[in-house]
């Protein structure tokens, strides 16, 4: 099959069978997506992912035997190009932040509207990150709050501001745009520069921040914002 038109291959990892059934029905209704496997926990997911070679894994967090955080870390060590999208009830669960630090491309709440979930799968499959707007503030508050993101491997507000200060003016513009959810193409258009230039700037920001993906970059930027004194 032509790789340009091939559907996005998805594996569902959730200990609730009814959730998996619902997700399969939803995603299978889109011609551009195909569910190639399911697993009831992170332990079972290892074999399913190895066998089916998906593009995207929809990963729950709280599961028996092996939770989503451990599974995400393990699978991304094996296949760094794999897109893991955490789908969770959240409820203040700091394991979500841990999953993002482990390299998951984003997370959504399980009450996300169906069309937004479908679009999110497409987004992470295309190499971009997605954060559920309704929980973004809570994640950022955790990252920049009194306990500090250091507990999950990320900077607190003061450290984040120091990292932001390392950027050139153009890198800072790009970092802020990424944190606001803009794609590389959108940034290139807004700044009147080439797409390759934007990719280069994003790479430099990753290096200076010590991060590996756009979600982690966004957490640093938002932690810096939260740490700034108000007027």
mmCIF file of C-alpha atoms in Angstrom:
data_model
loop_
_atom_site.group_PDB
_atom_site.id
_atom_site.type_symbol
_atom_site.label_atom_id
_atom_site.label_comp_id
_atom_site.label_asym_id
_atom_site.label_seq_id
_atom_site.Cartn_x
_atom_site.Cartn_y
_atom_site.Cartn_z
ATOM 1 C CA UNK A 1 0.000 0.000 0.000
ATOM 2 C CA UNK A 2 1.158 3.504 -0.773
ATOM 3 C CA UNK A 3 2.677 4.840 2.505
ATOM 4 C CA UNK A 4 1.266 8.280 1.764
ATOM 5 C CA UNK A 5 -2.305 6.974 1.830
ATOM 6 C CA UNK A 6 -1.836 4.137 4.323
ATOM 7 C CA UNK A 7 -4.130 4.463 7.347
ATOM 8 C CA UNK A 8 -2.681 5.269 10.752
ATOM 9 C CA UNK A 9 -2.209 2.025 12.675
ATOM 10 C CA UNK A 10 -3.419 2.242 16.287
ATOM 11 C CA UNK A 11 -3.072 -0.018 19.338
ATOM 12 C CA UNK A 12 -5.410 0.459 22.319
ATOM 13 C CA UNK A 13 -4.053 -0.170 25.822
ATOM 14 C CA UNK A 14 -6.669 0.034 28.585
ATOM 15 C CA UNK A 15 -7.753 -2.359 31.324
ATOM 16 C CA UNK A 16 -11.441 -1.485 30.757
ATOM 17 C CA UNK A 17 -12.763 -3.680 27.950
ATOM 18 C CA UNK A 18 -15.786 -1.430 27.413
ATOM 19 C CA UNK A 19 -13.477 1.541 26.894
ATOM 20 C CA UNK A 20 -11.501 -0.439 24.322
ATOM 21 C CA UNK A 21 -14.680 -1.467 22.507
ATOM 22 C CA UNK A 22 -15.854 2.145 22.369
ATOM 23 C CA UNK A 23 -12.503 3.390 21.146
ATOM 24 C CA UNK A 24 -12.310 0.683 18.480
ATOM 25 C CA UNK A 25 -15.773 1.575 17.170
ATOM 26 C CA UNK A 26 -14.947 5.282 17.153
ATOM 27 C CA UNK A 27 -11.561 5.039 15.468
ATOM 28 C CA UNK A 28 -12.620 2.353 12.995
ATOM 29 C CA UNK A 29 -15.295 4.741 11.739
ATOM 30 C CA UNK A 30 -12.563 6.934 10.264
ATOM 31 C CA UNK A 31 -11.144 5.757 6.941
ATOM 32 C CA UNK A 32 -7.715 7.125 7.846
ATOM 33 C CA UNK A 33 -7.366 5.057 11.036
ATOM 34 C CA UNK A 34 -7.221 1.331 11.707
ATOM 35 C CA UNK A 35 -7.084 -0.392 15.106
ATOM 36 C CA UNK A 36 -4.551 -3.218 14.746
ATOM 37 C CA UNK A 37 -4.450 -4.476 18.320
ATOM 38 C CA UNK A 38 -5.592 -4.182 21.935
ATOM 39 C CA UNK A 39 -4.075 -4.881 25.334
ATOM 40 C CA UNK A 40 -5.480 -4.912 28.858
ATOM 41 C CA UNK A 41 -2.353 -3.597 30.573
ATOM 42 C CA UNK A 42 1.196 -2.474 29.918
ATOM 43 C CA UNK A 43 2.588 -5.989 30.241
ATOM 44 C CA UNK A 44 0.293 -7.391 27.562
ATOM 45 C CA UNK A 45 0.927 -4.313 25.426
ATOM 46 C CA UNK A 46 4.579 -5.255 24.891
ATOM 47 C CA UNK A 47 3.705 -8.300 22.793
ATOM 48 C CA UNK A 48 0.848 -6.613 20.938
ATOM 49 C CA UNK A 49 2.973 -3.604 19.973
ATOM 50 C CA UNK A 50 5.886 -5.798 18.874
ATOM 51 C CA UNK A 51 3.569 -7.915 16.731
ATOM 52 C CA UNK A 52 1.518 -5.157 15.106
ATOM 53 C CA UNK A 53 4.081 -2.296 14.768
ATOM 54 C CA UNK A 54 1.543 0.524 15.229
ATOM 55 C CA UNK A 55 2.033 4.203 14.470
ATOM 56 C CA UNK A 56 0.110 5.341 17.563
ATOM 57 C CA UNK A 57 -0.600 3.787 20.953
ATOM 58 C CA UNK A 58 -3.535 5.082 22.988
ATOM 59 C CA UNK A 59 -2.287 4.419 26.517
ATOM 60 C CA UNK A 60 -4.199 4.409 29.783
ATOM 61 C CA UNK A 61 -2.225 5.217 32.944
ATOM 62 C CA UNK A 62 -3.674 3.226 35.833
ATOM 63 C CA UNK A 63 -3.672 -0.482 34.906
ATOM 64 C CA UNK A 64 -2.878 -3.730 36.747
ATOM 65 C CA UNK A 65 0.473 -5.554 36.520
ATOM 66 C CA UNK A 66 2.171 -2.841 34.432
ATOM 67 C CA UNK A 67 0.892 0.738 34.336
ATOM 68 C CA UNK A 68 0.971 3.127 31.413
ATOM 69 C CA UNK A 69 3.989 5.091 32.623
ATOM 70 C CA UNK A 70 6.227 2.018 32.786
ATOM 71 C CA UNK A 71 4.892 0.805 29.444
ATOM 72 C CA UNK A 72 5.469 4.190 27.794
ATOM 73 C CA UNK A 73 9.072 4.366 28.980
ATOM 74 C CA UNK A 74 9.717 0.805 27.834
ATOM 75 C CA UNK A 75 8.155 1.125 24.387
ATOM 76 C CA UNK A 76 9.821 4.451 23.601
ATOM 77 C CA UNK A 77 13.209 2.982 24.468
ATOM 78 C CA UNK A 78 12.499 0.273 21.918
ATOM 79 C CA UNK A 79 10.954 2.532 19.276
ATOM 80 C CA UNK A 80 11.633 6.248 19.800
ATOM 81 C CA UNK A 81 9.507 7.096 16.756
ATOM 82 C CA UNK A 82 6.384 5.527 18.269
ATOM 83 C CA UNK A 83 3.638 8.032 19.091
ATOM 84 C CA UNK A 84 2.174 7.405 22.554
ATOM 85 C CA UNK A 85 -0.978 9.345 23.358
ATOM 86 C CA UNK A 86 -2.050 9.078 27.005
ATOM 87 C CA UNK A 87 -5.805 8.796 27.459
ATOM 88 C CA UNK A 88 -6.749 9.091 31.114
ATOM 89 C CA UNK A 89 -9.284 10.303 33.646
ATOM 90 C CA UNK A 90 -6.399 12.406 35.113
ATOM 91 C CA UNK A 91 -7.980 13.511 38.413
ATOM 92 C CA UNK A 92 -4.734 15.162 39.547
ATOM 93 C CA UNK A 93 -2.710 12.043 38.707
ATOM 94 C CA UNK A 94 0.935 13.158 38.536
ATOM 95 C CA UNK A 95 1.741 9.994 36.594
ATOM 96 C CA UNK A 96 0.441 11.890 33.546
ATOM 97 C CA UNK A 97 3.277 14.374 33.892
ATOM 98 C CA UNK A 98 5.649 11.446 34.263
ATOM 99 C CA UNK A 99 4.345 10.002 30.998
ATOM 100 C CA UNK A 100 5.017 13.289 29.214
ATOM 101 C CA UNK A 101 8.517 13.383 30.637
ATOM 102 C CA UNK A 102 8.961 9.809 29.406
ATOM 103 C CA UNK A 103 8.268 10.970 25.867
ATOM 104 C CA UNK A 104 4.519 10.589 25.304
ATOM 105 C CA UNK A 105 3.436 13.048 22.631
ATOM 106 C CA UNK A 106 0.441 14.198 24.601
ATOM 107 C CA UNK A 107 -2.566 13.342 26.688
ATOM 108 C CA UNK A 108 -6.307 13.662 26.605
ATOM 109 C CA UNK A 109 -9.106 13.099 29.081
ATOM 110 C CA UNK A 110 -11.431 10.187 28.445
ATOM 111 C CA UNK A 111 -14.350 12.601 28.100
ATOM 112 C CA UNK A 112 -12.726 14.257 25.072
ATOM 113 C CA UNK A 113 -15.318 14.700 22.283
ATOM 114 C CA UNK A 114 -15.049 11.919 19.677
ATOM 115 C CA UNK A 115 -14.043 14.177 16.773
ATOM 116 C CA UNK A 116 -11.277 15.739 18.883
ATOM 117 C CA UNK A 117 -9.940 12.305 19.832
ATOM 118 C CA UNK A 118 -9.800 11.245 16.184
ATOM 119 C CA UNK A 119 -7.991 14.462 15.298
ATOM 120 C CA UNK A 120 -5.581 13.976 18.204
ATOM 121 C CA UNK A 121 -4.584 10.533 16.917
ATOM 122 C CA UNK A 122 -3.917 12.056 13.512
ATOM 123 C CA UNK A 123 -1.948 14.888 15.121
ATOM 124 C CA UNK A 124 0.458 12.685 17.074
ATOM 125 C CA UNK A 125 0.814 10.329 14.101
ATOM 126 C CA UNK A 126 2.022 13.342 12.103
ATOM 127 C CA UNK A 127 4.761 13.973 14.663
ATOM 128 C CA UNK A 128 3.088 16.813 16.555
ATOM 129 C CA UNK A 129 2.043 16.974 20.208
ATOM 130 C CA UNK A 130 -1.385 17.445 21.741
ATOM 131 C CA UNK A 131 -2.431 18.611 25.198
ATOM 132 C CA UNK A 132 -6.017 18.545 26.383
ATOM 133 C CA UNK A 133 -6.916 22.230 26.979
ATOM 134 C CA UNK A 134 -9.166 21.389 29.911
ATOM 135 C CA UNK A 135 -6.303 19.933 31.941
ATOM 136 C CA UNK A 136 -3.347 21.918 30.607
ATOM 137 C CA UNK A 137 -3.422 24.424 33.457
ATOM 138 C CA UNK A 138 -3.431 21.649 36.059
ATOM 139 C CA UNK A 139 -0.405 19.961 34.517
ATOM 140 C CA UNK A 140 1.483 23.236 34.243
ATOM 141 C CA UNK A 141 0.593 24.120 37.840
ATOM 142 C CA UNK A 142 2.023 20.793 38.949
ATOM 143 C CA UNK A 143 5.188 21.355 36.921
ATOM 144 C CA UNK A 144 5.742 24.840 38.329
ATOM 145 C CA UNK A 145 4.197 24.418 41.761
ATOM 146 C CA UNK A 146 5.776 24.044 45.215
ATOM 147 C CA UNK A 147 6.725 20.403 44.651
ATOM 148 C CA UNK A 148 8.369 21.425 41.376
ATOM 149 C CA UNK A 149 8.592 19.497 38.137
ATOM 150 C CA UNK A 150 11.966 18.154 39.342
ATOM 151 C CA UNK A 151 10.032 15.358 41.005
ATOM 152 C CA UNK A 152 9.267 14.084 37.496
ATOM 153 C CA UNK A 153 12.485 15.195 35.869
ATOM 154 C CA UNK A 154 11.384 18.689 34.811
ATOM 155 C CA UNK A 155 12.305 22.214 35.893
ATOM 156 C CA UNK A 156 10.489 24.375 38.374
ATOM 157 C CA UNK A 157 9.613 28.001 37.583
ATOM 158 C CA UNK A 158 13.004 29.487 38.451
ATOM 159 C CA UNK A 159 14.991 26.860 36.556
ATOM 160 C CA UNK A 160 12.626 27.171 33.609
ATOM 161 C CA UNK A 161 13.220 30.931 33.408
ATOM 162 C CA UNK A 162 16.975 30.294 33.364
ATOM 163 C CA UNK A 163 16.512 27.865 30.475
ATOM 164 C CA UNK A 164 14.382 30.376 28.588
ATOM 165 C CA UNK A 165 17.129 32.981 29.023
ATOM 166 C CA UNK A 166 19.543 30.708 27.133
ATOM 167 C CA UNK A 167 17.580 31.122 23.914
ATOM 168 C CA UNK A 168 18.230 33.622 21.156
ATOM 169 C CA UNK A 169 15.404 36.013 20.357
ATOM 170 C CA UNK A 170 14.286 33.891 17.386
ATOM 171 C CA UNK A 171 14.534 30.644 19.357
ATOM 172 C CA UNK A 172 12.410 32.210 22.080
ATOM 173 C CA UNK A 173 9.752 33.182 19.524
ATOM 174 C CA UNK A 174 9.713 29.642 18.195
ATOM 175 C CA UNK A 175 9.580 28.126 21.700
ATOM 176 C CA UNK A 176 6.642 30.325 22.687
ATOM 177 C CA UNK A 177 4.809 29.399 19.490
ATOM 178 C CA UNK A 178 5.374 25.688 20.098
ATOM 179 C CA UNK A 179 4.116 26.080 23.668
ATOM 180 C CA UNK A 180 0.955 27.684 22.299
ATOM 181 C CA UNK A 181 0.336 24.627 20.117
ATOM 182 C CA UNK A 182 1.497 25.962 16.742
ATOM 183 C CA UNK A 183 2.835 23.514 14.170
ATOM 184 C CA UNK A 184 6.166 24.068 12.418
ATOM 185 C CA UNK A 185 4.305 25.100 9.274
ATOM 186 C CA UNK A 186 2.257 27.673 11.197
ATOM 187 C CA UNK A 187 5.379 29.066 12.848
ATOM 188 C CA UNK A 188 7.164 29.326 9.502
ATOM 189 C CA UNK A 189 4.238 31.264 8.038
ATOM 190 C CA UNK A 190 3.927 33.595 11.038
ATOM 191 C CA UNK A 191 7.657 34.375 11.171
ATOM 192 C CA UNK A 192 8.149 34.494 7.384
ATOM 193 C CA UNK A 193 10.918 31.904 7.445
ATOM 194 C CA UNK A 194 11.400 28.520 5.838
ATOM 195 C CA UNK A 195 10.156 25.285 7.374
ATOM 196 C CA UNK A 196 13.720 23.948 7.572
ATOM 197 C CA UNK A 197 14.731 27.044 9.548
ATOM 198 C CA UNK A 198 11.943 26.456 12.056
ATOM 199 C CA UNK A 199 12.975 22.809 12.462
ATOM 200 C CA UNK A 200 16.543 23.948 13.118
ATOM 201 C CA UNK A 201 15.391 26.410 15.784
ATOM 202 C CA UNK A 202 13.190 23.769 17.428
ATOM 203 C CA UNK A 203 16.177 21.415 17.517
ATOM 204 C CA UNK A 204 18.309 24.077 19.188
ATOM 205 C CA UNK A 205 15.598 24.689 21.794
ATOM 206 C CA UNK A 206 15.362 20.961 22.514
ATOM 207 C CA UNK A 207 19.122 20.867 23.071
ATOM 208 C CA UNK A 208 19.199 23.919 25.337
ATOM 209 C CA UNK A 209 16.191 22.772 27.362
ATOM 210 C CA UNK A 210 17.369 19.173 27.531
ATOM 211 C CA UNK A 211 14.019 17.884 26.237
ATOM 212 C CA UNK A 212 13.008 15.408 23.555
ATOM 213 C CA UNK A 213 9.593 16.513 22.317
ATOM 214 C CA UNK A 214 7.196 19.441 21.986
ATOM 215 C CA UNK A 215 5.186 18.558 25.082
ATOM 216 C CA UNK A 216 8.283 18.700 27.286
ATOM 217 C CA UNK A 217 9.293 21.979 25.619
ATOM 218 C CA UNK A 218 5.838 23.418 26.327
ATOM 219 C CA UNK A 219 6.034 22.410 29.989
ATOM 220 C CA UNK A 220 9.313 24.314 30.377
ATOM 221 C CA UNK A 221 7.874 27.436 28.733
ATOM 222 C CA UNK A 222 4.681 27.359 30.777
ATOM 223 C CA UNK A 223 6.615 26.717 33.991
ATOM 224 C CA UNK A 224 8.681 29.813 33.190
ATOM 225 C CA UNK A 225 5.524 31.821 32.625
ATOM 226 C CA UNK A 226 4.023 30.679 35.923
ATOM 227 C CA UNK A 227 7.225 31.585 37.717
ATOM 228 C CA UNK A 228 7.310 35.133 36.408
ATOM 229 C CA UNK A 229 6.217 37.848 38.848
ATOM 230 C CA UNK A 230 2.912 39.499 38.031
ATOM 231 C CA UNK A 231 2.709 43.253 37.498
#
